[in-house]
């Protein structure tokens, strides 16, 4: 999946969808809407994504 210049592998969306028991398309939609809150890091040859700020992670955990 290519979103605003960022490529999310189908393995990422499939893995998230499996963990939360939902459709991959819904995961893609959420990633697209939340792209501005994700931080991209290259580690070795892999791309890793995390939430931009720990306070956002904490707030989401309480929801």
CSV table of C-alpha atoms in Angstrom, one decimal:
chain,number,residue,atom,x,y,z
A,1,UNK,CA,0.0,0.0,0.0
A,2,UNK,CA,1.4,3.4,-0.9
A,3,UNK,CA,0.2,6.4,1.2
A,4,UNK,CA,1.5,9.9,0.6
A,5,UNK,CA,5.0,8.6,-0.3
A,6,UNK,CA,5.1,6.0,2.5
A,7,UNK,CA,4.9,2.3,1.6
A,8,UNK,CA,3.1,0.1,4.2
A,9,UNK,CA,3.8,-3.6,3.4
A,10,UNK,CA,0.8,-5.9,3.0
A,11,UNK,CA,2.5,-7.9,5.8
A,12,UNK,CA,2.0,-5.0,8.2
A,13,UNK,CA,-1.7,-4.5,7.4
A,14,UNK,CA,-2.3,-8.2,7.4
A,15,UNK,CA,-0.6,-8.7,10.7
A,16,UNK,CA,-2.4,-5.8,12.4
A,17,UNK,CA,-5.7,-7.0,10.9
A,18,UNK,CA,-5.1,-10.5,12.3
A,19,UNK,CA,-4.2,-9.2,15.8
A,20,UNK,CA,-7.3,-7.1,16.1
A,21,UNK,CA,-9.5,-9.4,14.2
A,22,UNK,CA,-10.7,-7.0,11.5
A,23,UNK,CA,-10.5,-6.5,7.7
A,24,UNK,CA,-7.2,-5.5,6.1
A,25,UNK,CA,-9.0,-2.7,4.2
A,26,UNK,CA,-10.1,-1.2,7.5
A,27,UNK,CA,-6.5,-1.3,8.8
A,28,UNK,CA,-5.3,0.5,5.6
A,29,UNK,CA,-7.9,3.2,6.1
A,30,UNK,CA,-6.8,3.8,9.7
A,31,UNK,CA,-3.2,3.9,8.7
A,32,UNK,CA,-4.0,6.4,6.0
A,33,UNK,CA,-5.9,8.6,8.4
A,34,UNK,CA,-3.3,8.3,11.1
A,35,UNK,CA,-0.2,8.7,8.9
A,36,UNK,CA,0.6,12.2,10.4
A,37,UNK,CA,0.9,10.5,13.8
A,38,UNK,CA,3.3,7.8,12.7
A,39,UNK,CA,7.0,8.1,12.8
A,40,UNK,CA,9.0,6.1,10.3
A,41,UNK,CA,12.5,4.7,11.1
A,42,UNK,CA,14.9,2.7,9.0
A,43,UNK,CA,16.6,0.0,11.0
A,44,UNK,CA,19.0,-2.1,8.9
A,45,UNK,CA,17.0,-2.8,5.8
A,46,UNK,CA,13.6,-2.7,7.5
A,47,UNK,CA,11.2,0.2,7.9
A,48,UNK,CA,9.6,0.4,11.4
A,49,UNK,CA,6.7,2.6,12.4
A,50,UNK,CA,5.8,3.9,15.8
A,51,UNK,CA,3.5,6.5,17.2
A,52,UNK,CA,5.0,10.0,17.0
A,53,UNK,CA,4.6,10.8,20.7
A,54,UNK,CA,4.4,8.6,23.8
A,55,UNK,CA,1.5,10.7,25.2
A,56,UNK,CA,-0.6,9.7,22.1
A,57,UNK,CA,0.2,6.0,22.8
A,58,UNK,CA,-0.8,6.4,26.4
A,59,UNK,CA,-4.0,8.2,25.5
A,60,UNK,CA,-4.9,5.5,23.0
A,61,UNK,CA,-4.2,2.8,25.6
A,62,UNK,CA,-6.8,4.4,27.9
A,63,UNK,CA,-9.5,4.5,25.2
